[in-house]
Amino acid sequence: MLTTVYLIAITAEAMSGALAAGRRNMDMFGVALIAFLTALGGGTVRDVLLGNFPVTWTQHPPYIFLTVSAGLLTMVVARFMHRLQRLFLILDAMGLVAFTIIGCNVALKLDYSLPVVVMAGIITGIFGGILRDILCNQTPQVLCHELYASVSLLVALLYLTLLHFGVNESVTMLAAFSAGLAMRLAAIRWRWSLPVFSYAPERWQN
């Protein structure tokens, strides 16, 4: 199940990256590159930081074709994308949770300590979107909109807690996935967000 969700998620993330590139009037190469980095950037950064070589996508060339093709396809069907906004939000939420769980699993298999496992999950979940926004010259949306990175954190903590108490791995994965998806969708529906820090020195200089 997680593999299927992963494939759907990287496709959706690639298309979101292509749309972001389109808003910046990039050419076909730029669109394809941003699509690829948005979909697979989180896992790449995780593997590099953890020393998990070879990097995952280098062992699965179809991931490259899938993400690049999804990005280029977006250029063709862009006029219809606004009708699929709700679907994209759901797929993005699924991707966030799936990436987080996968990131935690990779770090666990490498015998890293729990804080590192949690960070590996978060990096896998959110870093593709951060790379997309940085390359498109935008403030990373995952850090300033409805609960997103914090959902990744909570999913990682729930997943590791259930594993710690010996809950069956399949049940643990399903519980973490369901809870994370519900939390992200609820955050979108009711615009839940963390307190915002706004630093403006001039406010205190008068």
PDB file of C-alpha atoms in Angstrom:
ATOM      1  CA  MET A   1       0.000   0.000   0.000  1.00  0.00           C
ATOM      2  CA  LEU A   2       2.753   2.435   0.965  1.00  0.00           C
ATOM      3  CA  THR A   3       4.545   1.866  -2.348  1.00  0.00           C
ATOM      4  CA  THR A   4       1.379   2.619  -4.305  1.00  0.00           C
ATOM      5  CA  VAL A   5       0.768   5.781  -2.283  1.00  0.00           C
ATOM      6  CA  TYR A   6       4.402   6.751  -2.799  1.00  0.00           C
ATOM      7  CA  LEU A   7       4.114   6.489  -6.591  1.00  0.00           C
ATOM      8  CA  ILE A   8       0.894   8.509  -6.599  1.00  0.00           C
ATOM      9  CA  ALA A   9       2.481  11.060  -4.277  1.00  0.00           C
ATOM     10  CA  ILE A  10       5.637  11.654  -6.312  1.00  0.00           C
ATOM     11  CA  THR A  11       3.477  12.090  -9.414  1.00  0.00           C
ATOM     12  CA  ALA A  12       1.306  14.678  -7.656  1.00  0.00           C
ATOM     13  CA  GLU A  13       4.344  16.431  -6.204  1.00  0.00           C
ATOM     14  CA  ALA A  14       5.997  16.546  -9.629  1.00  0.00           C
ATOM     15  CA  MET A  15       2.883  18.196 -11.076  1.00  0.00           C
ATOM     16  CA  SER A  16       2.760  20.732  -8.239  1.00  0.00           C
ATOM     17  CA  GLY A  17       6.397  21.538  -8.948  1.00  0.00           C
ATOM     18  CA  ALA A  18       5.626  22.008 -12.637  1.00  0.00           C
ATOM     19  CA  LEU A  19       2.811  24.423 -11.815  1.00  0.00           C
ATOM     20  CA  ALA A  20       5.146  26.430  -9.570  1.00  0.00           C
ATOM     21  CA  ALA A  21       7.680  26.574 -12.405  1.00  0.00           C
ATOM     22  CA  GLY A  22       4.946  27.692 -14.773  1.00  0.00           C
ATOM     23  CA  ARG A  23       4.074  30.584 -12.495  1.00  0.00           C
ATOM     24  CA  ARG A  24       7.696  31.703 -12.896  1.00  0.00           C
ATOM     25  CA  ASN A  25       7.560  31.340 -16.709  1.00  0.00           C
ATOM     26  CA  MET A  26      10.262  28.651 -16.870  1.00  0.00           C
ATOM     27  CA  ASP A  27      11.089  26.727 -20.030  1.00  0.00           C
ATOM     28  CA  MET A  28      10.539  22.987 -20.492  1.00  0.00           C
ATOM     29  CA  PHE A  29      13.856  22.072 -18.911  1.00  0.00           C
ATOM     30  CA  GLY A  30      13.104  24.228 -15.879  1.00  0.00           C
ATOM     31  CA  VAL A  31       9.671  22.661 -15.530  1.00  0.00           C
ATOM     32  CA  ALA A  32      11.087  19.132 -15.726  1.00  0.00           C
ATOM     33  CA  LEU A  33      13.869  19.923 -13.235  1.00  0.00           C
ATOM     34  CA  ILE A  34      11.564  21.547 -10.687  1.00  0.00           C
ATOM     35  CA  ALA A  35       9.099  18.651 -11.051  1.00  0.00           C
ATOM     36  CA  PHE A  36      11.869  16.119 -10.419  1.00  0.00           C
ATOM     37  CA  LEU A  37      13.300  17.967  -7.410  1.00  0.00           C
ATOM     38  CA  THR A  38       9.891  18.545  -5.845  1.00  0.00           C
ATOM     39  CA  ALA A  39       9.002  14.863  -6.084  1.00  0.00           C
ATOM     40  CA  LEU A  40      12.333  13.286  -5.139  1.00  0.00           C
ATOM     41  CA  GLY A  41      14.286  16.071  -3.439  1.00  0.00           C
ATOM     42  CA  GLY A  42      13.235  15.155   0.102  1.00  0.00           C
ATOM     43  CA  GLY A  43      14.430  11.579  -0.220  1.00  0.00           C
ATOM     44  CA  THR A  44      17.649  12.721  -1.883  1.00  0.00           C
ATOM     45  CA  VAL A  45      18.505  15.162   0.917  1.00  0.00           C
ATOM     46  CA  ARG A  46      17.684  12.485   3.504  1.00  0.00           C
ATOM     47  CA  ASP A  47      19.916   9.880   1.855  1.00  0.00           C
ATOM     48  CA  VAL A  48      22.825  12.323   1.555  1.00  0.00           C
ATOM     49  CA  LEU A  49      22.547  13.429   5.183  1.00  0.00           C
ATOM     50  CA  LEU A  50      22.248   9.861   6.474  1.00  0.00           C
ATOM     51  CA  GLY A  51      24.978   8.502   4.223  1.00  0.00           C
ATOM     52  CA  ASN A  52      22.473   6.129   2.641  1.00  0.00           C
ATOM     53  CA  PHE A  53      24.169   5.413  -0.672  1.00  0.00           C
ATOM     54  CA  PRO A  54      23.417   4.902  -3.438  1.00  0.00           C
ATOM     55  CA  VAL A  55      20.632   7.497  -3.332  1.00  0.00           C
ATOM     56  CA  THR A  56      17.264   5.755  -3.672  1.00  0.00           C
ATOM     57  CA  TRP A  57      16.105   7.120  -7.016  1.00  0.00           C
ATOM     58  CA  THR A  58      19.410   6.197  -8.694  1.00  0.00           C
ATOM     59  CA  GLN A  59      18.408   2.556  -8.164  1.00  0.00           C
ATOM     60  CA  HIS A  60      14.918   3.106  -9.591  1.00  0.00           C
ATOM     61  CA  PRO A  61      15.234   4.875 -12.978  1.00  0.00           C
ATOM     62  CA  PRO A  62      11.443   4.637 -13.589  1.00  0.00           C
ATOM     63  CA  TYR A  63      11.030   7.253 -10.834  1.00  0.00           C
ATOM     64  CA  ILE A  64      12.951   9.709 -13.018  1.00  0.00           C
ATOM     65  CA  PHE A  65      10.783   9.046 -16.060  1.00  0.00           C
ATOM     66  CA  LEU A  66       7.613   9.193 -13.977  1.00  0.00           C
ATOM     67  CA  THR A  67       8.349  12.541 -12.333  1.00  0.00           C
ATOM     68  CA  VAL A  68       9.752  14.252 -15.424  1.00  0.00           C
ATOM     69  CA  SER A  69       6.866  12.977 -17.560  1.00  0.00           C
ATOM     70  CA  ALA A  70       4.341  14.166 -14.978  1.00  0.00           C
ATOM     71  CA  GLY A  71       5.952  17.596 -15.011  1.00  0.00           C
ATOM     72  CA  LEU A  72       5.895  17.875 -18.800  1.00  0.00           C
ATOM     73  CA  LEU A  73       2.343  16.516 -18.977  1.00  0.00           C
ATOM     74  CA  THR A  74       1.293  19.315 -16.652  1.00  0.00           C
ATOM     75  CA  MET A  75       2.286  21.813 -19.329  1.00  0.00           C
ATOM     76  CA  VAL A  76      -0.235  20.200 -21.666  1.00  0.00           C
ATOM     77  CA  VAL A  77      -3.143  19.921 -19.221  1.00  0.00           C
ATOM     78  CA  ALA A  78      -2.459  23.089 -17.208  1.00  0.00           C
ATOM     79  CA  ARG A  79      -5.731  24.705 -18.310  1.00  0.00           C
ATOM     80  CA  PHE A  80      -7.675  21.971 -16.498  1.00  0.00           C
ATOM     81  CA  MET A  81      -5.612  21.885 -13.306  1.00  0.00           C
ATOM     82  CA  HIS A  82      -7.762  24.364 -11.367  1.00  0.00           C
ATOM     83  CA  ARG A  83     -10.603  21.826 -11.458  1.00  0.00           C
ATOM     84  CA  LEU A  84      -8.416  19.281  -9.677  1.00  0.00           C
ATOM     85  CA  GLN A  85      -7.259  21.510  -6.823  1.00  0.00           C
ATOM     86  CA  ARG A  86      -9.117  19.562  -4.134  1.00  0.00           C
ATOM     87  CA  LEU A  87      -7.766  16.259  -5.447  1.00  0.00           C
ATOM     88  CA  PHE A  88      -4.236  17.667  -5.418  1.00  0.00           C
ATOM     89  CA  LEU A  89      -4.592  18.740  -1.793  1.00  0.00           C
ATOM     90  CA  ILE A  90      -5.620  15.199  -0.832  1.00  0.00           C
ATOM     91  CA  LEU A  91      -2.787  13.623  -2.832  1.00  0.00           C
ATOM     92  CA  ASP A  92      -0.303  16.082  -1.352  1.00  0.00           C
ATOM     93  CA  ALA A  93      -1.478  15.191   2.161  1.00  0.00           C
ATOM     94  CA  MET A  94      -1.100  11.500   1.371  1.00  0.00           C
ATOM     95  CA  GLY A  95       2.379  12.151   0.027  1.00  0.00           C
ATOM     96  CA  LEU A  96       3.445  14.084   3.112  1.00  0.00           C
ATOM     97  CA  VAL A  97       2.443  11.222   5.405  1.00  0.00           C
ATOM     98  CA  ALA A  98       3.846   8.473   3.176  1.00  0.00           C
ATOM     99  CA  PHE A  99       7.174  10.283   2.716  1.00  0.00           C
ATOM    100  CA  THR A 100       7.452  10.811   6.471  1.00  0.00           C
ATOM    101  CA  ILE A 101       6.886   7.132   7.272  1.00  0.00           C
ATOM    102  CA  ILE A 102       9.297   6.033   4.547  1.00  0.00           C
ATOM    103  CA  GLY A 103      11.944   8.447   5.849  1.00  0.00           C
ATOM    104  CA  CYS A 104      11.577   7.071   9.356  1.00  0.00           C
ATOM    105  CA  ASN A 105      11.912   3.517   8.063  1.00  0.00           C
ATOM    106  CA  VAL A 106      15.120   4.313   6.184  1.00  0.00           C
ATOM    107  CA  ALA A 107      16.724   5.848   9.275  1.00  0.00           C
ATOM    108  CA  LEU A 108      15.545   2.974  11.501  1.00  0.00           C
ATOM    109  CA  LYS A 109      17.142   0.416   9.178  1.00  0.00           C
ATOM    110  CA  LEU A 110      20.402   2.356   9.420  1.00  0.00           C
ATOM    111  CA  ASP A 111      20.225   2.154  13.248  1.00  0.00           C
ATOM    112  CA  TYR A 112      20.120   5.892  13.884  1.00  0.00           C
ATOM    113  CA  SER A 113      18.914   7.287  17.204  1.00  0.00           C
ATOM    114  CA  LEU A 114      15.274   8.314  17.573  1.00  0.00           C
ATOM    115  CA  PRO A 115      15.800  12.093  17.189  1.00  0.00           C
ATOM    116  CA  VAL A 116      17.618  11.446  13.901  1.00  0.00           C
ATOM    117  CA  VAL A 117      14.848   9.082  12.780  1.00  0.00           C
ATOM    118  CA  VAL A 118      12.243  11.781  13.420  1.00  0.00           C
ATOM    119  CA  MET A 119      14.251  14.393  11.511  1.00  0.00           C
ATOM    120  CA  ALA A 120      14.779  11.951   8.644  1.00  0.00           C
ATOM    121  CA  GLY A 121      11.023  11.515   8.390  1.00  0.00           C
ATOM    122  CA  ILE A 122      10.382  15.260   8.431  1.00  0.00           C
ATOM    123  CA  ILE A 123      13.101  15.989   5.867  1.00  0.00           C
ATOM    124  CA  THR A 124      11.698  13.344   3.531  1.00  0.00           C
ATOM    125  CA  GLY A 125       8.202  14.757   3.966  1.00  0.00           C
ATOM    126  CA  ILE A 126       8.804  18.456   3.450  1.00  0.00           C
ATOM    127  CA  PHE A 127      12.124  19.111   1.736  1.00  0.00           C
ATOM    128  CA  GLY A 128      10.878  18.583  -1.806  1.00  0.00           C
ATOM    129  CA  GLY A 129       8.437  21.451  -1.327  1.00  0.00           C
ATOM    130  CA  ILE A 130      11.147  23.597   0.240  1.00  0.00           C
ATOM    131  CA  LEU A 131      13.467  23.047  -2.736  1.00  0.00           C
ATOM    132  CA  ARG A 132      10.607  23.868  -5.118  1.00  0.00           C
ATOM    133  CA  ASP A 133       9.829  27.153  -3.407  1.00  0.00           C
ATOM    134  CA  ILE A 134      13.472  28.210  -3.020  1.00  0.00           C
ATOM    135  CA  LEU A 135      14.181  27.598  -6.712  1.00  0.00           C
ATOM    136  CA  CYS A 136      10.999  29.504  -7.589  1.00  0.00           C
ATOM    137  CA  ASN A 137      12.099  32.384  -5.332  1.00  0.00           C
ATOM    138  CA  GLN A 138       9.282  31.991  -2.808  1.00  0.00           C
ATOM    139  CA  THR A 139       9.116  31.641   0.959  1.00  0.00           C
ATOM    140  CA  PRO A 140       8.650  27.875   1.571  1.00  0.00           C
ATOM    141  CA  GLN A 141       4.896  27.354   1.882  1.00  0.00           C
ATOM    142  CA  VAL A 142       5.350  24.296   4.113  1.00  0.00           C
ATOM    143  CA  LEU A 143       6.660  26.580   6.863  1.00  0.00           C
ATOM    144  CA  CYS A 144       4.089  29.360   6.829  1.00  0.00           C
ATOM    145  CA  HIS A 145       0.654  28.026   5.906  1.00  0.00           C
ATOM    146  CA  GLU A 146      -1.752  25.510   7.460  1.00  0.00           C
ATOM    147  CA  LEU A 147      -0.208  22.770   9.607  1.00  0.00           C
ATOM    148  CA  TYR A 148       2.195  20.903   7.351  1.00  0.00           C
ATOM    149  CA  ALA A 149       5.678  20.342   8.736  1.00  0.00           C
ATOM    150  CA  SER A 150       4.143  19.873  12.189  1.00  0.00           C
ATOM    151  CA  VAL A 151       1.903  17.131  10.762  1.00  0.00           C
ATOM    152  CA  SER A 152       5.039  15.369   9.555  1.00  0.00           C
ATOM    153  CA  LEU A 153       6.531  15.665  13.046  1.00  0.00           C
ATOM    154  CA  LEU A 154       3.428  14.227  14.712  1.00  0.00           C
ATOM    155  CA  VAL A 155       3.203  11.366  12.210  1.00  0.00           C
ATOM    156  CA  ALA A 156       6.830  10.440  12.908  1.00  0.00           C
ATOM    157  CA  LEU A 157       6.281  10.554  16.671  1.00  0.00           C
ATOM    158  CA  LEU A 158       3.096   8.475  16.485  1.00  0.00           C
ATOM    159  CA  TYR A 159       4.711   5.924  14.205  1.00  0.00           C
ATOM    160  CA  LEU A 160       7.752   5.492  16.451  1.00  0.00           C
ATOM    161  CA  THR A 161       5.653   5.401  19.624  1.00  0.00           C
ATOM    162  CA  LEU A 162       3.471   2.585  18.323  1.00  0.00           C
ATOM    163  CA  LEU A 163       6.535   0.644  17.185  1.00  0.00           C
ATOM    164  CA  HIS A 164       8.092   1.153  20.615  1.00  0.00           C
ATOM    165  CA  PHE A 165       5.084  -0.441  22.293  1.00  0.00           C
ATOM    166  CA  GLY A 166       5.232  -3.450  20.006  1.00  0.00           C
ATOM    167  CA  VAL A 167       2.183  -2.737  17.869  1.00  0.00           C
ATOM    168  CA  ASN A 168       2.093  -4.754  14.662  1.00  0.00           C
ATOM    169  CA  GLU A 169       4.006  -2.907  11.919  1.00  0.00           C
ATOM    170  CA  SER A 170       1.119  -2.976   9.443  1.00  0.00           C
ATOM    171  CA  VAL A 171      -1.282  -1.656  12.070  1.00  0.00           C
ATOM    172  CA  THR A 172       1.248   0.985  13.081  1.00  0.00           C
ATOM    173  CA  MET A 173       1.682   2.135   9.506  1.00  0.00           C
ATOM    174  CA  LEU A 174      -2.076   2.284   8.899  1.00  0.00           C
ATOM    175  CA  ALA A 175      -2.711   4.162  12.147  1.00  0.00           C
ATOM    176  CA  ALA A 176       0.033   6.727  11.508  1.00  0.00           C
ATOM    177  CA  PHE A 177      -1.051   7.180   7.909  1.00  0.00           C
ATOM    178  CA  SER A 178      -4.734   7.609   8.785  1.00  0.00           C
ATOM    179  CA  ALA A 179      -4.057  10.005  11.674  1.00  0.00           C
ATOM    180  CA  GLY A 180      -1.650  12.119   9.641  1.00  0.00           C
ATOM    181  CA  LEU A 181      -3.979  12.314   6.652  1.00  0.00           C
ATOM    182  CA  ALA A 182      -6.935  13.266   8.838  1.00  0.00           C
ATOM    183  CA  MET A 183      -4.898  15.936  10.619  1.00  0.00           C
ATOM    184  CA  ARG A 184      -3.597  17.506   7.409  1.00  0.00           C
ATOM    185  CA  LEU A 185      -7.042  17.557   5.765  1.00  0.00           C
ATOM    186  CA  ALA A 186      -8.582  19.031   8.921  1.00  0.00           C
ATOM    187  CA  ALA A 187      -5.887  21.724   8.939  1.00  0.00           C
ATOM    188  CA  ILE A 188      -6.773  22.610   5.350  1.00  0.00           C
ATOM    189  CA  ARG A 189     -10.516  22.570   6.037  1.00  0.00           C
ATOM    190  CA  TRP A 190     -10.406  24.719   9.175  1.00  0.00           C
ATOM    191  CA  ARG A 191      -7.146  26.585   8.425  1.00  0.00           C
ATOM    192  CA  TRP A 192      -5.316  25.336  11.507  1.00  0.00           C
ATOM    193  CA  SER A 193      -1.855  26.828  11.832  1.00  0.00           C
ATOM    194  CA  LEU A 194       0.843  27.457  14.393  1.00  0.00           C
ATOM    195  CA  PRO A 195       1.396  30.921  15.905  1.00  0.00           C
ATOM    196  CA  VAL A 196       3.284  33.146  13.478  1.00  0.00           C
ATOM    197  CA  PHE A 197       6.439  35.014  14.517  1.00  0.00           C
ATOM    198  CA  SER A 198       6.506  38.431  12.880  1.00  0.00           C
ATOM    199  CA  TYR A 199       9.638  40.405  13.672  1.00  0.00           C
ATOM    200  CA  ALA A 200       9.470  44.062  12.740  1.00  0.00           C
ATOM    201  CA  PRO A 201      12.068  46.138  14.675  1.00  0.00           C
ATOM    202  CA  GLU A 202      10.379  49.406  13.776  1.00  0.00           C
ATOM    203  CA  ARG A 203       7.408  48.423  15.937  1.00  0.00           C
ATOM    204  CA  TRP A 204       9.577  48.808  19.056  1.00  0.00           C
ATOM    205  CA  GLN A 205      11.658  51.787  17.953  1.00  0.00           C
ATOM    206  CA  ASN A 206       8.906  54.383  18.259  1.00  0.00           C
TER     207      ASN A 206
END
